[in-house]
Short mmCIF file of N, CA, C and O in Angstrom, two decimals:
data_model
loop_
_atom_site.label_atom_id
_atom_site.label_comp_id
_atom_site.label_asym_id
_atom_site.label_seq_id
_atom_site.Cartn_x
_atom_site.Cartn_y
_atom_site.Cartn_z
N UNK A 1 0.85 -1.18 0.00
CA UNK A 1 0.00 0.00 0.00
C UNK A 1 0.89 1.24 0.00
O UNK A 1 1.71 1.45 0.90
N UNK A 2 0.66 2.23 -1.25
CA UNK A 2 1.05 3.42 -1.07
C UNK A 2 1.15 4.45 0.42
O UNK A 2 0.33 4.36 1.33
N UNK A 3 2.42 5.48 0.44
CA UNK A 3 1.80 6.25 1.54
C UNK A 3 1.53 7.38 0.00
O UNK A 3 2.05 7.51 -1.11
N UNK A 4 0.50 7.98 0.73
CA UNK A 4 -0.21 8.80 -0.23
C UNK A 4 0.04 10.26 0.45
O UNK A 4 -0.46 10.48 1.56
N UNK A 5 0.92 11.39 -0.31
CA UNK A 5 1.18 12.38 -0.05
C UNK A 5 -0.04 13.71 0.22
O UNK A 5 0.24 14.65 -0.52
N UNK A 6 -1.01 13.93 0.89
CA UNK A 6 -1.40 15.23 0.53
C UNK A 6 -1.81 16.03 0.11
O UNK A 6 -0.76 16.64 -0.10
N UNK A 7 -2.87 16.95 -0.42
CA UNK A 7 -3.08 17.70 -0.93
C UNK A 7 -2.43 18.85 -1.27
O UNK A 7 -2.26 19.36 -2.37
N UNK A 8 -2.02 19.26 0.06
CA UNK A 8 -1.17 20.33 0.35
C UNK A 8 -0.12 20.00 0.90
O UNK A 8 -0.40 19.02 1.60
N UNK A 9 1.58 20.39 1.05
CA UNK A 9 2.81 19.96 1.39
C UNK A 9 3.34 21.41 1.35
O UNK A 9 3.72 21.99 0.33
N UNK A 10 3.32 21.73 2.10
CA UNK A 10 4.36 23.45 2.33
C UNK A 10 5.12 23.67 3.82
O UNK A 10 5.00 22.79 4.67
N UNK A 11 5.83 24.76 4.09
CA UNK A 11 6.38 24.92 5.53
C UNK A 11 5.77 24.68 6.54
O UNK A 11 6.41 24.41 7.56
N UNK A 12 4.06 24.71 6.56
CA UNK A 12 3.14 24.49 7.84
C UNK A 12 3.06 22.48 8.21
O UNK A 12 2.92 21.82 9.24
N UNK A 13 3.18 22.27 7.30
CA UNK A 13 3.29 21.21 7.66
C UNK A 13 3.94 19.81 7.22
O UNK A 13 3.43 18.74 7.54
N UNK A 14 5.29 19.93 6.34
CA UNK A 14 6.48 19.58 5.86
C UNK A 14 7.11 18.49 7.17
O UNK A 14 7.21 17.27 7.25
N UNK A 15 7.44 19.51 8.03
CA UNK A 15 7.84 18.43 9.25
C UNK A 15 7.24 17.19 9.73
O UNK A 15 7.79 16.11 9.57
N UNK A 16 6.10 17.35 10.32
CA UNK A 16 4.95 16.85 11.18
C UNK A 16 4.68 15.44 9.79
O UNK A 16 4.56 14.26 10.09
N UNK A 17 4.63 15.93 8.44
CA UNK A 17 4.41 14.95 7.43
C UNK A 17 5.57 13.78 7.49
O UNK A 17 5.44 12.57 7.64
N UNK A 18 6.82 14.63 7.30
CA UNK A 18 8.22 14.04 6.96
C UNK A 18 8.53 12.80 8.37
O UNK A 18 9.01 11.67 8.26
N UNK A 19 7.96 13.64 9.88
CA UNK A 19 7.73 12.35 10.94
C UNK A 19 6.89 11.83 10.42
O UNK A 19 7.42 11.07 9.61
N UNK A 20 5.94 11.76 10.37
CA UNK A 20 4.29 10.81 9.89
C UNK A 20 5.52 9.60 9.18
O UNK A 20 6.09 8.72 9.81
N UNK A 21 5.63 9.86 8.01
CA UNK A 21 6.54 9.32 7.19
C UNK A 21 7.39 8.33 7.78
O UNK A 21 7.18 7.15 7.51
N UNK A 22 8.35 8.67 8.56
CA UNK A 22 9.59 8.13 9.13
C UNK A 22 8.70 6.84 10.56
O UNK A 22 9.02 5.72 10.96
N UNK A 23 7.82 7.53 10.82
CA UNK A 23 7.09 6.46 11.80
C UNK A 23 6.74 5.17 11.60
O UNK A 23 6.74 4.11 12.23
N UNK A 24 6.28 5.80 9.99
CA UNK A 24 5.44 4.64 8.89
C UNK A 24 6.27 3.89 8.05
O UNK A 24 5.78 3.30 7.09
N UNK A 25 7.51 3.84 8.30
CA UNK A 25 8.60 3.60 7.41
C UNK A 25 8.08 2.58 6.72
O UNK A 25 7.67 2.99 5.63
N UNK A 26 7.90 1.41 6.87
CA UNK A 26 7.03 0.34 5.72
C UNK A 26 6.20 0.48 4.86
O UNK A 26 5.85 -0.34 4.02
N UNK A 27 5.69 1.91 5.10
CA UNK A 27 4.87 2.78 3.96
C UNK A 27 5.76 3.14 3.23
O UNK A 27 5.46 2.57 2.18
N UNK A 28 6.73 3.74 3.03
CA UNK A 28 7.27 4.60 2.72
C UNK A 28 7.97 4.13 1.16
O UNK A 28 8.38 4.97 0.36
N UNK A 29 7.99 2.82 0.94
CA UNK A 29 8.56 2.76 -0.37
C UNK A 29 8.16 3.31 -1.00
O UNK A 29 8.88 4.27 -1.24
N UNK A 30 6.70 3.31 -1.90
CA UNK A 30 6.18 3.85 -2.61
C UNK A 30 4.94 4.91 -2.20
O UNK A 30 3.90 4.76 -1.56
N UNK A 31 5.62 6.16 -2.97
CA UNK A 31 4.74 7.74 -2.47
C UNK A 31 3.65 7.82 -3.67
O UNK A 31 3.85 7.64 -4.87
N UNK A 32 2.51 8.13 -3.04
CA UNK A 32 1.64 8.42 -3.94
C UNK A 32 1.27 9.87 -4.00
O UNK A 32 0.68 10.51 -3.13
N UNK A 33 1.68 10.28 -5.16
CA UNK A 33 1.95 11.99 -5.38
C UNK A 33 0.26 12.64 -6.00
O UNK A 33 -0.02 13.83 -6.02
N UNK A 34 -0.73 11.43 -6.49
CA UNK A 34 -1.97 11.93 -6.97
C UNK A 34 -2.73 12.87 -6.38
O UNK A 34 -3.60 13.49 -7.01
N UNK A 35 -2.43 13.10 -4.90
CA UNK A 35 -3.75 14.03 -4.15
C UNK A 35 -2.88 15.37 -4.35
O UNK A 35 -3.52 16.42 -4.37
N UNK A 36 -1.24 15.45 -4.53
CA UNK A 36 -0.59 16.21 -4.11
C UNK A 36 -1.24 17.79 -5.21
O UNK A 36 -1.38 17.61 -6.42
N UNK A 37 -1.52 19.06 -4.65
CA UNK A 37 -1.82 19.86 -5.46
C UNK A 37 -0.82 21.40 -5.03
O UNK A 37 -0.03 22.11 -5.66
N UNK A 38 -1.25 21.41 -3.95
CA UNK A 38 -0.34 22.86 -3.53
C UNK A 38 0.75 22.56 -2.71
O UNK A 38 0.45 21.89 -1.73
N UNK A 39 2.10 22.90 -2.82
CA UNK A 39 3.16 23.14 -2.34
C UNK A 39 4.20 23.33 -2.90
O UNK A 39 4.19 23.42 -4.13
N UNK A 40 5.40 23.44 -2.19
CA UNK A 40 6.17 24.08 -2.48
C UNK A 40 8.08 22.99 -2.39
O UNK A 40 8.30 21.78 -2.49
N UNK A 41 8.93 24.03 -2.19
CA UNK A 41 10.13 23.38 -2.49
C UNK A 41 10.33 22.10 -1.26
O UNK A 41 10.90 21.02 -1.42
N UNK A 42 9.70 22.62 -0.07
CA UNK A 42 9.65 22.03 1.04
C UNK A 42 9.57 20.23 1.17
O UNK A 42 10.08 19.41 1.93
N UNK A 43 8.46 20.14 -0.22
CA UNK A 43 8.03 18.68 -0.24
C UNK A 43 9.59 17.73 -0.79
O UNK A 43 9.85 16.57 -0.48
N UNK A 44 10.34 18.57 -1.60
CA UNK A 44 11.47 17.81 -2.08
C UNK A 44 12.33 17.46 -0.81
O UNK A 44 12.89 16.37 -0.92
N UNK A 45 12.60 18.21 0.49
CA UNK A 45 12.95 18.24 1.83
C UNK A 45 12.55 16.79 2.31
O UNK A 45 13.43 16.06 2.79
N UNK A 46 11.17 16.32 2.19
CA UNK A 46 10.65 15.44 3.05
C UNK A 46 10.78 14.14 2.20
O UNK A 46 10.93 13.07 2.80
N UNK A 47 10.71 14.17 0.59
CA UNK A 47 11.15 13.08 -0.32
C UNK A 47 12.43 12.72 0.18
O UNK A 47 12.54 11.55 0.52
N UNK A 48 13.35 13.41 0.30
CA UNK A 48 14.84 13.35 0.21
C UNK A 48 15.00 12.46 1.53
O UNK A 48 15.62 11.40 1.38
N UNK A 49 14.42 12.81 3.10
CA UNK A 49 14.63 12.40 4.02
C UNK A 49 13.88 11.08 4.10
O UNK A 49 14.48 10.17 4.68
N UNK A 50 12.78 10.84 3.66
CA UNK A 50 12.56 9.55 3.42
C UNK A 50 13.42 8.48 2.63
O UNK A 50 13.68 7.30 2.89
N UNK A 51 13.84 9.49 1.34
CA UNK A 51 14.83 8.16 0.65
C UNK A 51 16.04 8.11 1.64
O UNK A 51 16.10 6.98 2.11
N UNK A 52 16.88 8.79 2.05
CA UNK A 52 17.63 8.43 3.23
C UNK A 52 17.14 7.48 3.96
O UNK A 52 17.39 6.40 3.41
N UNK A 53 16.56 7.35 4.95
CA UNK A 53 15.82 6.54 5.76
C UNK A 53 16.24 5.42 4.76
O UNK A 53 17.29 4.77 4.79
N UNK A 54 15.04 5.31 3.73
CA UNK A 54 14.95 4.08 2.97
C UNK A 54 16.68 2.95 2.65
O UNK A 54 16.96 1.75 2.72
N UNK A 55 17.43 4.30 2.30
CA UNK A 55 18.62 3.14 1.83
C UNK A 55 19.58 3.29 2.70
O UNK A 55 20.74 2.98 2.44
N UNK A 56 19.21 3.80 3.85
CA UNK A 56 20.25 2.87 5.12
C UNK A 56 19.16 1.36 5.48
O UNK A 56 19.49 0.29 6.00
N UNK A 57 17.93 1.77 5.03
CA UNK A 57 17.66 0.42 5.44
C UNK A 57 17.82 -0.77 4.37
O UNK A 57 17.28 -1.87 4.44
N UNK A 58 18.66 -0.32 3.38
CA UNK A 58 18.79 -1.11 2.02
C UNK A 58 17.83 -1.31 0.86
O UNK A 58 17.80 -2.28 0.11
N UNK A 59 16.72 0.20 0.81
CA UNK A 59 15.70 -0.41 0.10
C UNK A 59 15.34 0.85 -0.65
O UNK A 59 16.05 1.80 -0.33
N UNK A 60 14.51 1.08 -1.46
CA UNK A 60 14.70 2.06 -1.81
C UNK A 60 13.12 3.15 -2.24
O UNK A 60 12.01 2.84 -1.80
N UNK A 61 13.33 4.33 -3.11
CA UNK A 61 11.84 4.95 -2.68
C UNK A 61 11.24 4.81 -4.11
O UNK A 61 11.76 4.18 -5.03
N UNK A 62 10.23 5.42 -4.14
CA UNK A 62 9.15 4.66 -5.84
C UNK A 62 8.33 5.79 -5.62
O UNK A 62 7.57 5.72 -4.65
N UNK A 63 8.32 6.78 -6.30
CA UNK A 63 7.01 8.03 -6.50
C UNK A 63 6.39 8.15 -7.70
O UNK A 63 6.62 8.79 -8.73
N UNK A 64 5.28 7.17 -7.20
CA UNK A 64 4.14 7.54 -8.25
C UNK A 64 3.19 9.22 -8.79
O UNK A 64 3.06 10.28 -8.18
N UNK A 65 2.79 8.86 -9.88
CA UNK A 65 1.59 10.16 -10.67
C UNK A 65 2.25 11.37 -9.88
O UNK A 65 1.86 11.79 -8.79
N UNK A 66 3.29 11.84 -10.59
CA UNK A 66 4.79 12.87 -9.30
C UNK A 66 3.73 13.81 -10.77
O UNK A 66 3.59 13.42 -11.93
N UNK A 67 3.05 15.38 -9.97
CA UNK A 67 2.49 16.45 -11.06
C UNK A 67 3.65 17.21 -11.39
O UNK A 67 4.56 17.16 -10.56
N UNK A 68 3.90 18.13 -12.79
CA UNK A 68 4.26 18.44 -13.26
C UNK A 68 5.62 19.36 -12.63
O UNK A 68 6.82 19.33 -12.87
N UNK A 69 4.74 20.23 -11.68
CA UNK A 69 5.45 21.12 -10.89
C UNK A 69 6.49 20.44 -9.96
O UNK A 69 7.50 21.06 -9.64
N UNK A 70 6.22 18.96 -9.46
CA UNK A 70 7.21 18.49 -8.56
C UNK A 70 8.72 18.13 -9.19
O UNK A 70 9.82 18.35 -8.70
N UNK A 71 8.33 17.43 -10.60
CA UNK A 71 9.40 17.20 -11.33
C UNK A 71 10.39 18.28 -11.97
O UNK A 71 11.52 18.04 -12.39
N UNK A 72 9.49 20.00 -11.96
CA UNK A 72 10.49 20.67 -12.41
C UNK A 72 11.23 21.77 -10.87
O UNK A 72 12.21 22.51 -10.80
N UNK A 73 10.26 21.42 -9.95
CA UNK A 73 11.02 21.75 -8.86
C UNK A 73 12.42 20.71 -8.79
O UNK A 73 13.47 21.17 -8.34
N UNK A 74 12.36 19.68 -9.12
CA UNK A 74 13.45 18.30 -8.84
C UNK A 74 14.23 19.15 -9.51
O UNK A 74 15.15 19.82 -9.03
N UNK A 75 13.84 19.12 -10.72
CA UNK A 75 14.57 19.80 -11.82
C UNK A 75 15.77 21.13 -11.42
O UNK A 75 16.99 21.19 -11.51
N UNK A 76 14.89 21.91 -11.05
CA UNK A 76 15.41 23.16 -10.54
C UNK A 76 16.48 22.94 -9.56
O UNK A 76 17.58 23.48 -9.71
N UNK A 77 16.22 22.16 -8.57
CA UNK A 77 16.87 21.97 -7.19
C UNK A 77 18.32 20.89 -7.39
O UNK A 77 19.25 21.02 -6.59
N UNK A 78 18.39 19.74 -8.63
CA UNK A 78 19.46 19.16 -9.22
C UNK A 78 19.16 17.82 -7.87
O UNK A 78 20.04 17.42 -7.11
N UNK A 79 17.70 17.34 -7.88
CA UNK A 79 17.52 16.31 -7.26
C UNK A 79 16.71 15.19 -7.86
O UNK A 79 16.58 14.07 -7.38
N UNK A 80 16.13 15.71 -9.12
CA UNK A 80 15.41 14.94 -9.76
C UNK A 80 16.17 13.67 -10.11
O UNK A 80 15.29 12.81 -10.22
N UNK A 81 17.34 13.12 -10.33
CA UNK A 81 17.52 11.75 -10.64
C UNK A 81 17.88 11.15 -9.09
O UNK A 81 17.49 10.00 -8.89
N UNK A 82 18.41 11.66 -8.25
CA UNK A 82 18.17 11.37 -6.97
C UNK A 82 16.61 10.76 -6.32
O UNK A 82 16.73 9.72 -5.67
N UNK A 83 15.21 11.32 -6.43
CA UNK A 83 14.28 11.09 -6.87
C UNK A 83 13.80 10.54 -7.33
O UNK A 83 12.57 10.45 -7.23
N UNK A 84 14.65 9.77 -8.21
CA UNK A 84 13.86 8.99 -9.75
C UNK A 84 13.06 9.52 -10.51
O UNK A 84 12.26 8.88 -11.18
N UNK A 85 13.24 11.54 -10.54
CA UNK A 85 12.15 11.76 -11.39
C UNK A 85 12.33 12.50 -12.73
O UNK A 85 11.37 12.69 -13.47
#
């Protein structure tokens, strides 16, 4: 089962998500980016710290239906193949 990202992902609540995340770690392989609509650079913050997590534990992260804007934020930021996106 996907963890499913959000509607919204910005500074208000980036952190509090990025724990959610790290709690749920067996969720965490694969992100489901479909609900995701408003946010900002912040969400690449909480991707990044999850794939950490993930490959000290030897495994790795999978982000599905990633919208347009996330991939050229990746883009922008020089994290997108880090990402897989």
């Amino acid at each position: 089962m996907p963890f499913l990202l959000p509607q919204t992902v910005t500074q208000e609540n980036a952190l509090q998500l990025q724990k959610e995340g790290l709690l749920n770690s067996a969720t965490l392989k694969t992100i489901d980016c479909s609900a995701l609509k408003d946010f900002d650079s912040t969400v690449l913050t909480v991707l990044l710290a999850w794939q950490k997590k993930l490959r000290a534990d030897g495994q790795s992260l999978s982000i599905q239906s990633p919208p347009e804007k996330l991939k050229v934020l990746a883009n922008v930021y020089g994290v997108s193949a880090l990402l897989g996106l």
